[in-house]
């Protein structure tokens, strides 16, 4: 799938991947917008269940009213199950995560062996908000979380990875980790 300058994915709703649900292969976003989309669980804009997502332009969310994407975790992008998301330009802005757990990722949520590399671009004005629980939610811009296999509860088996070599994460909002929240995953 290639999403280019004039392409728009808007106002869509799903259980996961409100705008795009990707489970394998390569998804290239060089321009265009994914906005106003909602997911009940993960990935208001994009859910990466496997495969590769290369973002070199365009916007996920937006600054206009109701342009941002919304999900329980990963308001903009949810990366899991060995998927790789590389951001070399573009913006993830104005998205909201509404989880009742500590890590939620208004802009990007990385878990379960997911990989996110930020080389350039902007992650701005995203929010991780409390949806009514006692938990203090976090990761307004990016949340990276470790999960444990229920069959071996004392062993960490599913790690999210985040590497940032360029770009900007700014003006995001959360109770903990306005910019980035690392909950036991790895980051560089």
PDB file of N, CA and C in Angstrom, residues 65-149:
ATOM      1  N   UNK A  65      -9.999  20.833  14.613  1.00  0.00           N
ATOM      2  CA  UNK A  65     -10.899  20.152  15.539  1.00  0.00           C
ATOM      3  C   UNK A  65     -11.371  18.822  14.951  1.00  0.00           C
ATOM      4  N   UNK A  66     -11.336  17.779  15.749  1.00  0.00           N
ATOM      5  CA  UNK A  66     -11.742  16.413  15.381  1.00  0.00           C
ATOM      6  C   UNK A  66     -10.867  15.763  14.317  1.00  0.00           C
ATOM      7  N   UNK A  67      -9.695  16.327  14.023  1.00  0.00           N
ATOM      8  CA  UNK A  67      -8.805  15.724  13.018  1.00  0.00           C
ATOM      9  C   UNK A  67      -7.973  14.594  13.598  1.00  0.00           C
ATOM     10  N   UNK A  68      -7.697  14.667  14.905  1.00  0.00           N
ATOM     11  CA  UNK A  68      -6.879  13.641  15.539  1.00  0.00           C
ATOM     12  C   UNK A  68      -7.567  12.289  15.556  1.00  0.00           C
ATOM     13  N   UNK A  69      -6.765  11.233  15.589  1.00  0.00           N
ATOM     14  CA  UNK A  69      -7.282   9.874  15.682  1.00  0.00           C
ATOM     15  C   UNK A  69      -7.301   9.467  17.155  1.00  0.00           C
ATOM     16  N   UNK A  70      -8.178   8.521  17.508  1.00  0.00           N
ATOM     17  CA  UNK A  70      -8.369   8.128  18.895  1.00  0.00           C
ATOM     18  C   UNK A  70      -8.407   6.613  19.021  1.00  0.00           C
ATOM     19  N   UNK A  71      -7.765   6.095  20.088  1.00  0.00           N
ATOM     20  CA  UNK A  71      -7.814   4.669  20.414  1.00  0.00           C
ATOM     21  C   UNK A  71      -7.486   4.486  21.884  1.00  0.00           C
ATOM     22  N   UNK A  72      -7.773   3.307  22.402  1.00  0.00           N
ATOM     23  CA  UNK A  72      -7.401   3.010  23.779  1.00  0.00           C
ATOM     24  C   UNK A  72      -5.885   3.107  23.950  1.00  0.00           C
ATOM     25  N   UNK A  73      -5.139   2.514  23.028  1.00  0.00           N
ATOM     26  CA  UNK A  73      -3.675   2.587  23.028  1.00  0.00           C
ATOM     27  C   UNK A  73      -3.218   2.900  21.604  1.00  0.00           C
ATOM     28  N   UNK A  74      -2.229   3.803  21.498  1.00  0.00           N
ATOM     29  CA  UNK A  74      -1.752   4.189  20.179  1.00  0.00           C
ATOM     30  C   UNK A  74      -2.773   5.012  19.428  1.00  0.00           C
ATOM     31  N   UNK A  75      -3.039   6.214  19.920  1.00  0.00           N
ATOM     32  CA  UNK A  75      -4.003   7.080  19.237  1.00  0.00           C
ATOM     33  C   UNK A  75      -3.648   7.285  17.781  1.00  0.00           C
ATOM     34  N   UNK A  76      -2.356   7.500  17.495  1.00  0.00           N
ATOM     35  CA  UNK A  76      -1.896   7.656  16.115  1.00  0.00           C
ATOM     36  C   UNK A  76      -1.501   6.333  15.496  1.00  0.00           C
ATOM     37  N   UNK A  77      -0.514   5.644  16.118  1.00  0.00           N
ATOM     38  CA  UNK A  77       0.029   4.388  15.564  1.00  0.00           C
ATOM     39  C   UNK A  77       0.248   3.382  16.693  1.00  0.00           C
ATOM     40  N   UNK A  78      -0.125   2.131  16.452  1.00  0.00           N
ATOM     41  CA  UNK A  78       0.091   1.005  17.375  1.00  0.00           C
ATOM     42  C   UNK A  78       1.018   0.027  16.664  1.00  0.00           C
ATOM     43  N   UNK A  79       2.161  -0.313  17.298  1.00  0.00           N
ATOM     44  CA  UNK A  79       3.172  -1.178  16.670  1.00  0.00           C
ATOM     45  C   UNK A  79       3.395  -2.408  17.554  1.00  0.00           C
ATOM     46  N   UNK A  80       3.142  -3.615  17.011  1.00  0.00           N
ATOM     47  CA  UNK A  80       3.259  -4.843  17.813  1.00  0.00           C
ATOM     48  C   UNK A  80       3.637  -6.042  16.948  1.00  0.00           C
ATOM     49  N   UNK A  81       3.860  -7.168  17.610  1.00  0.00           N
ATOM     50  CA  UNK A  81       4.044  -8.470  16.956  1.00  0.00           C
ATOM     51  C   UNK A  81       5.165  -8.513  15.932  1.00  0.00           C
ATOM     52  N   UNK A  82       6.271  -7.857  16.235  1.00  0.00           N
ATOM     53  CA  UNK A  82       7.420  -7.869  15.335  1.00  0.00           C
ATOM     54  C   UNK A  82       7.326  -6.872  14.195  1.00  0.00           C
ATOM     55  N   UNK A  83       6.291  -6.054  14.154  1.00  0.00           N
ATOM     56  CA  UNK A  83       6.171  -5.025  13.118  1.00  0.00           C
ATOM     57  C   UNK A  83       7.257  -3.970  13.308  1.00  0.00           C
ATOM     58  N   UNK A  84       7.641  -3.309  12.211  1.00  0.00           N
ATOM     59  CA  UNK A  84       8.636  -2.250  12.242  1.00  0.00           C
ATOM     60  C   UNK A  84       8.049  -0.978  11.642  1.00  0.00           C
ATOM     61  N   UNK A  85       8.142   0.109  12.395  1.00  0.00           N
ATOM     62  CA  UNK A  85       7.685   1.420  11.948  1.00  0.00           C
ATOM     63  C   UNK A  85       8.890   2.346  11.919  1.00  0.00           C
ATOM     64  N   UNK A  86       9.221   2.866  10.720  1.00  0.00           N
ATOM     65  CA  UNK A  86      10.313   3.818  10.561  1.00  0.00           C
ATOM     66  C   UNK A  86       9.732   5.146  10.110  1.00  0.00           C
ATOM     67  N   UNK A  87      10.007   6.181  10.880  1.00  0.00           N
ATOM     68  CA  UNK A  87       9.521   7.526  10.561  1.00  0.00           C
ATOM     69  C   UNK A  87      10.705   8.384  10.168  1.00  0.00           C
ATOM     70  N   UNK A  88      10.750   8.783   8.881  1.00  0.00           N
ATOM     71  CA  UNK A  88      11.847   9.620   8.407  1.00  0.00           C
ATOM     72  C   UNK A  88      11.384  11.033   8.034  1.00  0.00           C
ATOM     73  N   UNK A  89      10.084  11.287   8.134  1.00  0.00           N
ATOM     74  CA  UNK A  89       9.517  12.622   7.945  1.00  0.00           C
ATOM     75  C   UNK A  89       8.023  12.519   8.190  1.00  0.00           C
ATOM     76  N   UNK A  90       7.334  13.661   8.092  1.00  0.00           N
ATOM     77  CA  UNK A  90       5.893  13.684   8.320  1.00  0.00           C
ATOM     78  C   UNK A  90       5.584  14.051   9.755  1.00  0.00           C
ATOM     79  N   UNK A  91       4.282  13.965  10.105  1.00  0.00           N
ATOM     80  CA  UNK A  91       3.886  14.335  11.458  1.00  0.00           C
ATOM     81  C   UNK A  91       2.792  13.429  11.999  1.00  0.00           C
ATOM     82  N   UNK A  92       2.873  13.207  13.299  1.00  0.00           N
ATOM     83  CA  UNK A  92       1.848  12.494  14.057  1.00  0.00           C
ATOM     84  C   UNK A  92       1.400  13.495  15.103  1.00  0.00           C
ATOM     85  N   UNK A  93       0.207  14.053  14.922  1.00  0.00           N
ATOM     86  CA  UNK A  93      -0.186  15.192  15.744  1.00  0.00           C
ATOM     87  C   UNK A  93      -1.674  15.187  16.091  1.00  0.00           C
ATOM     88  N   UNK A  94      -1.985  15.630  17.305  1.00  0.00           N
ATOM     89  CA  UNK A  94      -3.376  15.805  17.712  1.00  0.00           C
ATOM     90  C   UNK A  94      -4.133  14.530  17.995  1.00  0.00           C
ATOM     91  N   UNK A  95      -3.450  13.431  18.243  1.00  0.00           N
ATOM     92  CA  UNK A  95      -4.108  12.145  18.495  1.00  0.00           C
ATOM     93  C   UNK A  95      -4.288  11.920  19.994  1.00  0.00           C
ATOM     94  N   UNK A  96      -5.211  11.008  20.350  1.00  0.00           N
ATOM     95  CA  UNK A  96      -5.529  10.777  21.754  1.00  0.00           C
ATOM     96  C   UNK A  96      -5.589   9.286  22.053  1.00  0.00           C
ATOM     97  N   UNK A  97      -4.918   8.878  23.141  1.00  0.00           N
ATOM     98  CA  UNK A  97      -5.053   7.524  23.686  1.00  0.00           C
ATOM     99  C   UNK A  97      -5.851   7.627  24.977  1.00  0.00           C
ATOM    100  N   UNK A  98      -6.807   6.722  25.168  1.00  0.00           N
ATOM    101  CA  UNK A  98      -7.742   6.809  26.296  1.00  0.00           C
ATOM    102  C   UNK A  98      -7.666   5.597  27.219  1.00  0.00           C
ATOM    103  N   UNK A  99      -6.514   4.991  27.357  1.00  0.00           N
ATOM    104  CA  UNK A  99      -6.364   3.761  28.127  1.00  0.00           C
ATOM    105  C   UNK A  99      -6.535   3.970  29.626  1.00  0.00           C
ATOM    106  N   UNK A 100      -6.936   2.902  30.307  1.00  0.00           N
ATOM    107  CA  UNK A 100      -7.000   2.893  31.765  1.00  0.00           C
ATOM    108  C   UNK A 100      -5.735   2.323  32.371  1.00  0.00           C
ATOM    109  N   UNK A 101      -4.702   2.096  31.578  1.00  0.00           N
ATOM    110  CA  UNK A 101      -3.450   1.545  32.087  1.00  0.00           C
ATOM    111  C   UNK A 101      -2.349   2.590  32.024  1.00  0.00           C
ATOM    112  N   UNK A 102      -1.202   2.271  32.592  1.00  0.00           N
ATOM    113  CA  UNK A 102      -0.123   3.244  32.718  1.00  0.00           C
ATOM    114  C   UNK A 102       0.398   3.718  31.363  1.00  0.00           C
ATOM    115  N   UNK A 103       0.761   2.814  30.478  1.00  0.00           N
ATOM    116  CA  UNK A 103       1.302   3.200  29.174  1.00  0.00           C
ATOM    117  C   UNK A 103       0.188   3.177  28.134  1.00  0.00           C
ATOM    118  N   UNK A 104       0.047   4.270  27.393  1.00  0.00           N
ATOM    119  CA  UNK A 104      -1.013   4.279  26.387  1.00  0.00           C
ATOM    120  C   UNK A 104      -0.608   4.891  25.054  1.00  0.00           C
ATOM    121  N   UNK A 105       0.296   5.829  25.005  1.00  0.00           N
ATOM    122  CA  UNK A 105       0.811   6.351  23.746  1.00  0.00           C
ATOM    123  C   UNK A 105      -0.176   7.145  22.918  1.00  0.00           C
ATOM    124  N   UNK A 106      -0.282   8.440  23.200  1.00  0.00           N
ATOM    125  CA  UNK A 106      -1.164   9.285  22.398  1.00  0.00           C
ATOM    126  C   UNK A 106      -0.753   9.324  20.938  1.00  0.00           C
ATOM    127  N   UNK A 107       0.564   9.442  20.686  1.00  0.00           N
ATOM    128  CA  UNK A 107       1.068   9.449  19.313  1.00  0.00           C
ATOM    129  C   UNK A 107       1.375   8.060  18.808  1.00  0.00           C
ATOM    130  N   UNK A 108       2.282   7.341  19.516  1.00  0.00           N
ATOM    131  CA  UNK A 108       2.720   6.003  19.100  1.00  0.00           C
ATOM    132  C   UNK A 108       2.803   5.108  20.330  1.00  0.00           C
ATOM    133  N   UNK A 109       2.306   3.879  20.214  1.00  0.00           N
ATOM    134  CA  UNK A 109       2.392   2.869  21.264  1.00  0.00           C
ATOM    135  C   UNK A 109       3.146   1.671  20.700  1.00  0.00           C
ATOM    136  N   UNK A 110       4.202   1.221  21.411  1.00  0.00           N
ATOM    137  CA  UNK A 110       5.051   0.126  20.929  1.00  0.00           C
ATOM    138  C   UNK A 110       5.068  -0.978  21.985  1.00  0.00           C
ATOM    139  N   UNK A 111       4.750  -2.214  21.587  1.00  0.00           N
ATOM    140  CA  UNK A 111       4.670  -3.346  22.516  1.00  0.00           C
ATOM    141  C   UNK A 111       4.891  -4.656  21.760  1.00  0.00           C
ATOM    142  N   UNK A 112       5.023  -5.737  22.463  1.00  0.00           N
ATOM    143  CA  UNK A 112       5.053  -7.099  21.923  1.00  0.00           C
ATOM    144  C   UNK A 112       6.008  -7.238  20.738  1.00  0.00           C
ATOM    145  N   UNK A 113       7.283  -6.956  20.988  1.00  0.00           N
ATOM    146  CA  UNK A 113       8.331  -7.077  19.977  1.00  0.00           C
ATOM    147  C   UNK A 113       8.149  -6.136  18.792  1.00  0.00           C
ATOM    148  N   UNK A 114       7.390  -5.075  18.972  1.00  0.00           N
ATOM    149  CA  UNK A 114       7.288  -4.043  17.951  1.00  0.00           C
ATOM    150  C   UNK A 114       8.527  -3.161  17.969  1.00  0.00           C
ATOM    151  N   UNK A 115       8.846  -2.560  16.835  1.00  0.00           N
ATOM    152  CA  UNK A 115      10.038  -1.724  16.692  1.00  0.00           C
ATOM    153  C   UNK A 115       9.667  -0.384  16.064  1.00  0.00           C
ATOM    154  N   UNK A 116      10.069   0.699  16.710  1.00  0.00           N
ATOM    155  CA  UNK A 116       9.821   2.037  16.183  1.00  0.00           C
ATOM    156  C   UNK A 116      11.137   2.790  16.130  1.00  0.00           C
ATOM    157  N   UNK A 117      11.504   3.239  14.923  1.00  0.00           N
ATOM    158  CA  UNK A 117      12.704   4.043  14.737  1.00  0.00           C
ATOM    159  C   UNK A 117      12.298   5.407  14.193  1.00  0.00           C
ATOM    160  N   UNK A 118      12.631   6.454  14.936  1.00  0.00           N
ATOM    161  CA  UNK A 118      12.328   7.820  14.523  1.00  0.00           C
ATOM    162  C   UNK A 118      13.615   8.492  14.068  1.00  0.00           C
ATOM    163  N   UNK A 119      13.703   8.772  12.748  1.00  0.00           N
ATOM    164  CA  UNK A 119      14.880   9.417  12.176  1.00  0.00           C
ATOM    165  C   UNK A 119      14.665  10.914  11.985  1.00  0.00           C
ATOM    166  N   UNK A 120      13.422  11.298  11.722  1.00  0.00           N
ATOM    167  CA  UNK A 120      13.064  12.691  11.512  1.00  0.00           C
ATOM    168  C   UNK A 120      11.550  12.800  11.628  1.00  0.00           C
ATOM    169  N   UNK A 121      11.014  14.008  11.446  1.00  0.00           N
ATOM    170  CA  UNK A 121       9.574  14.208  11.541  1.00  0.00           C
ATOM    171  C   UNK A 121       9.189  14.772  12.898  1.00  0.00           C
ATOM    172  N   UNK A 122       7.885  14.853  13.125  1.00  0.00           N
ATOM    173  CA  UNK A 122       7.360  15.519  14.311  1.00  0.00           C
ATOM    174  C   UNK A 122       6.254  14.687  14.967  1.00  0.00           C
ATOM    175  N   UNK A 123       6.363  14.517  16.276  1.00  0.00           N
ATOM    176  CA  UNK A 123       5.308  13.916  17.087  1.00  0.00           C
ATOM    177  C   UNK A 123       4.908  14.985  18.089  1.00  0.00           C
ATOM    178  N   UNK A 124       3.770  15.659  17.821  1.00  0.00           N
ATOM    179  CA  UNK A 124       3.397  16.836  18.602  1.00  0.00           C
ATOM    180  C   UNK A 124       1.918  16.854  18.968  1.00  0.00           C
ATOM    181  N   UNK A 125       1.640  17.494  20.085  1.00  0.00           N
ATOM    182  CA  UNK A 125       0.276  17.799  20.527  1.00  0.00           C
ATOM    183  C   UNK A 125      -0.631  16.577  20.639  1.00  0.00           C
ATOM    184  N   UNK A 126      -0.056  15.415  20.973  1.00  0.00           N
ATOM    185  CA  UNK A 126      -0.839  14.213  21.232  1.00  0.00           C
ATOM    186  C   UNK A 126      -1.118  14.126  22.724  1.00  0.00           C
ATOM    187  N   UNK A 127      -2.134  13.334  23.111  1.00  0.00           N
ATOM    188  CA  UNK A 127      -2.509  13.224  24.521  1.00  0.00           C
ATOM    189  C   UNK A 127      -2.719  11.768  24.912  1.00  0.00           C
ATOM    190  N   UNK A 128      -2.278  11.438  26.118  1.00  0.00           N
ATOM    191  CA  UNK A 128      -2.629  10.179  26.765  1.00  0.00           C
ATOM    192  C   UNK A 128      -3.465  10.573  27.969  1.00  0.00           C
ATOM    193  N   UNK A 129      -4.749  10.290  27.907  1.00  0.00           N
ATOM    194  CA  UNK A 129      -5.648  10.757  28.967  1.00  0.00           C
ATOM    195  C   UNK A 129      -6.225   9.584  29.749  1.00  0.00           C
ATOM    196  N   UNK A 130      -6.581   9.849  30.980  1.00  0.00           N
ATOM    197  CA  UNK A 130      -7.175   8.854  31.859  1.00  0.00           C
ATOM    198  C   UNK A 130      -8.649   8.709  31.506  1.00  0.00           C
ATOM    199  N   UNK A 131      -9.045   7.472  31.211  1.00  0.00           N
ATOM    200  CA  UNK A 131     -10.433   7.225  30.827  1.00  0.00           C
ATOM    201  C   UNK A 131     -11.291   6.843  32.025  1.00  0.00           C
ATOM    202  N   UNK A 132     -10.895   7.267  33.218  1.00  0.00           N
ATOM    203  CA  UNK A 132     -11.745   7.063  34.372  1.00  0.00           C
ATOM    204  C   UNK A 132     -11.224   6.103  35.422  1.00  0.00           C
ATOM    205  N   UNK A 133     -10.016   5.606  35.294  1.00  0.00           N
ATOM    206  CA  UNK A 133      -9.479   4.683  36.301  1.00  0.00           C
ATOM    207  C   UNK A 133      -8.546   5.433  37.247  1.00  0.00           C
ATOM    208  N   UNK A 134      -8.026   4.701  38.225  1.00  0.00           N
ATOM    209  CA  UNK A 134      -7.090   5.294  39.184  1.00  0.00           C
ATOM    210  C   UNK A 134      -5.665   5.347  38.648  1.00  0.00           C
ATOM    211  N   UNK A 135      -5.407   4.703  37.504  1.00  0.00           N
ATOM    212  CA  UNK A 135      -4.058   4.677  36.943  1.00  0.00           C
ATOM    213  C   UNK A 135      -3.657   6.058  36.439  1.00  0.00           C
ATOM    214  N   UNK A 136      -2.375   6.343  36.538  1.00  0.00           N
ATOM    215  CA  UNK A 136      -1.823   7.562  35.966  1.00  0.00           C
ATOM    216  C   UNK A 136      -1.271   7.211  34.599  1.00  0.00           C
ATOM    217  N   UNK A 137      -1.949   7.621  33.557  1.00  0.00           N
ATOM    218  CA  UNK A 137      -1.571   7.206  32.210  1.00  0.00           C
ATOM    219  C   UNK A 137      -0.370   7.993  31.710  1.00  0.00           C
ATOM    220  N   UNK A 138       0.328   7.437  30.725  1.00  0.00           N
ATOM    221  CA  UNK A 138       1.517   8.111  30.248  1.00  0.00           C
ATOM    222  C   UNK A 138       1.854   7.844  28.805  1.00  0.00           C
ATOM    223  N   UNK A 139       2.877   8.575  28.376  1.00  0.00           N
ATOM    224  CA  UNK A 139       3.332   8.466  27.002  1.00  0.00           C
ATOM    225  C   UNK A 139       2.501   9.320  26.072  1.00  0.00           C
ATOM    226  N   UNK A 140       2.480  10.627  26.321  1.00  0.00           N
ATOM    227  CA  UNK A 140       1.722  11.517  25.448  1.00  0.00           C
ATOM    228  C   UNK A 140       2.179  11.430  24.006  1.00  0.00           C
ATOM    229  N   UNK A 141       3.508  11.421  23.793  1.00  0.00           N
ATOM    230  CA  UNK A 141       4.059  11.288  22.443  1.00  0.00           C
ATOM    231  C   UNK A 141       4.265   9.844  22.058  1.00  0.00           C
ATOM    232  N   UNK A 142       5.079   9.127  22.852  1.00  0.00           N
ATOM    233  CA  UNK A 142       5.419   7.724  22.581  1.00  0.00           C
ATOM    234  C   UNK A 142       5.379   6.941  23.884  1.00  0.00           C
ATOM    235  N   UNK A 143       4.779   5.754  23.866  1.00  0.00           N
ATOM    236  CA  UNK A 143       4.814   4.834  25.010  1.00  0.00           C
ATOM    237  C   UNK A 143       5.389   3.507  24.538  1.00  0.00           C
ATOM    238  N   UNK A 144       6.373   2.998  25.288  1.00  0.00           N
ATOM    239  CA  UNK A 144       7.005   1.712  24.989  1.00  0.00           C
ATOM    240  C   UNK A 144       6.776   0.819  26.199  1.00  0.00           C
ATOM    241  N   UNK A 145       6.228  -0.373  25.978  1.00  0.00           N
ATOM    242  CA  UNK A 145       5.840  -1.231  27.091  1.00  0.00           C
ATOM    243  C   UNK A 145       6.319  -2.665  26.918  1.00  0.00           C
ATOM    244  N   UNK A 146       6.602  -3.286  28.055  1.00  0.00           N
ATOM    245  CA  UNK A 146       6.947  -4.703  28.109  1.00  0.00           C
ATOM    246  C   UNK A 146       5.723  -5.466  28.589  1.00  0.00           C
ATOM    247  N   UNK A 147       5.461  -6.610  27.988  1.00  0.00           N
ATOM    248  CA  UNK A 147       4.406  -7.483  28.493  1.00  0.00           C
ATOM    249  C   UNK A 147       5.022  -8.819  28.870  1.00  0.00           C
ATOM    250  N   UNK A 148       4.334  -9.538  29.714  1.00  0.00           N
ATOM    251  CA  UNK A 148       4.830 -10.833  30.170  1.00  0.00           C
ATOM    252  C   UNK A 148       3.907 -11.934  29.671  1.00  0.00           C
ATOM    253  N   UNK A 149       4.496 -13.069  29.355  1.00  0.00           N
ATOM    254  CA  UNK A 149       3.743 -14.241  28.945  1.00  0.00           C
ATOM    255  C   UNK A 149       3.047 -14.811  30.174  1.00  0.00           C
TER     256      UNK A 149
END
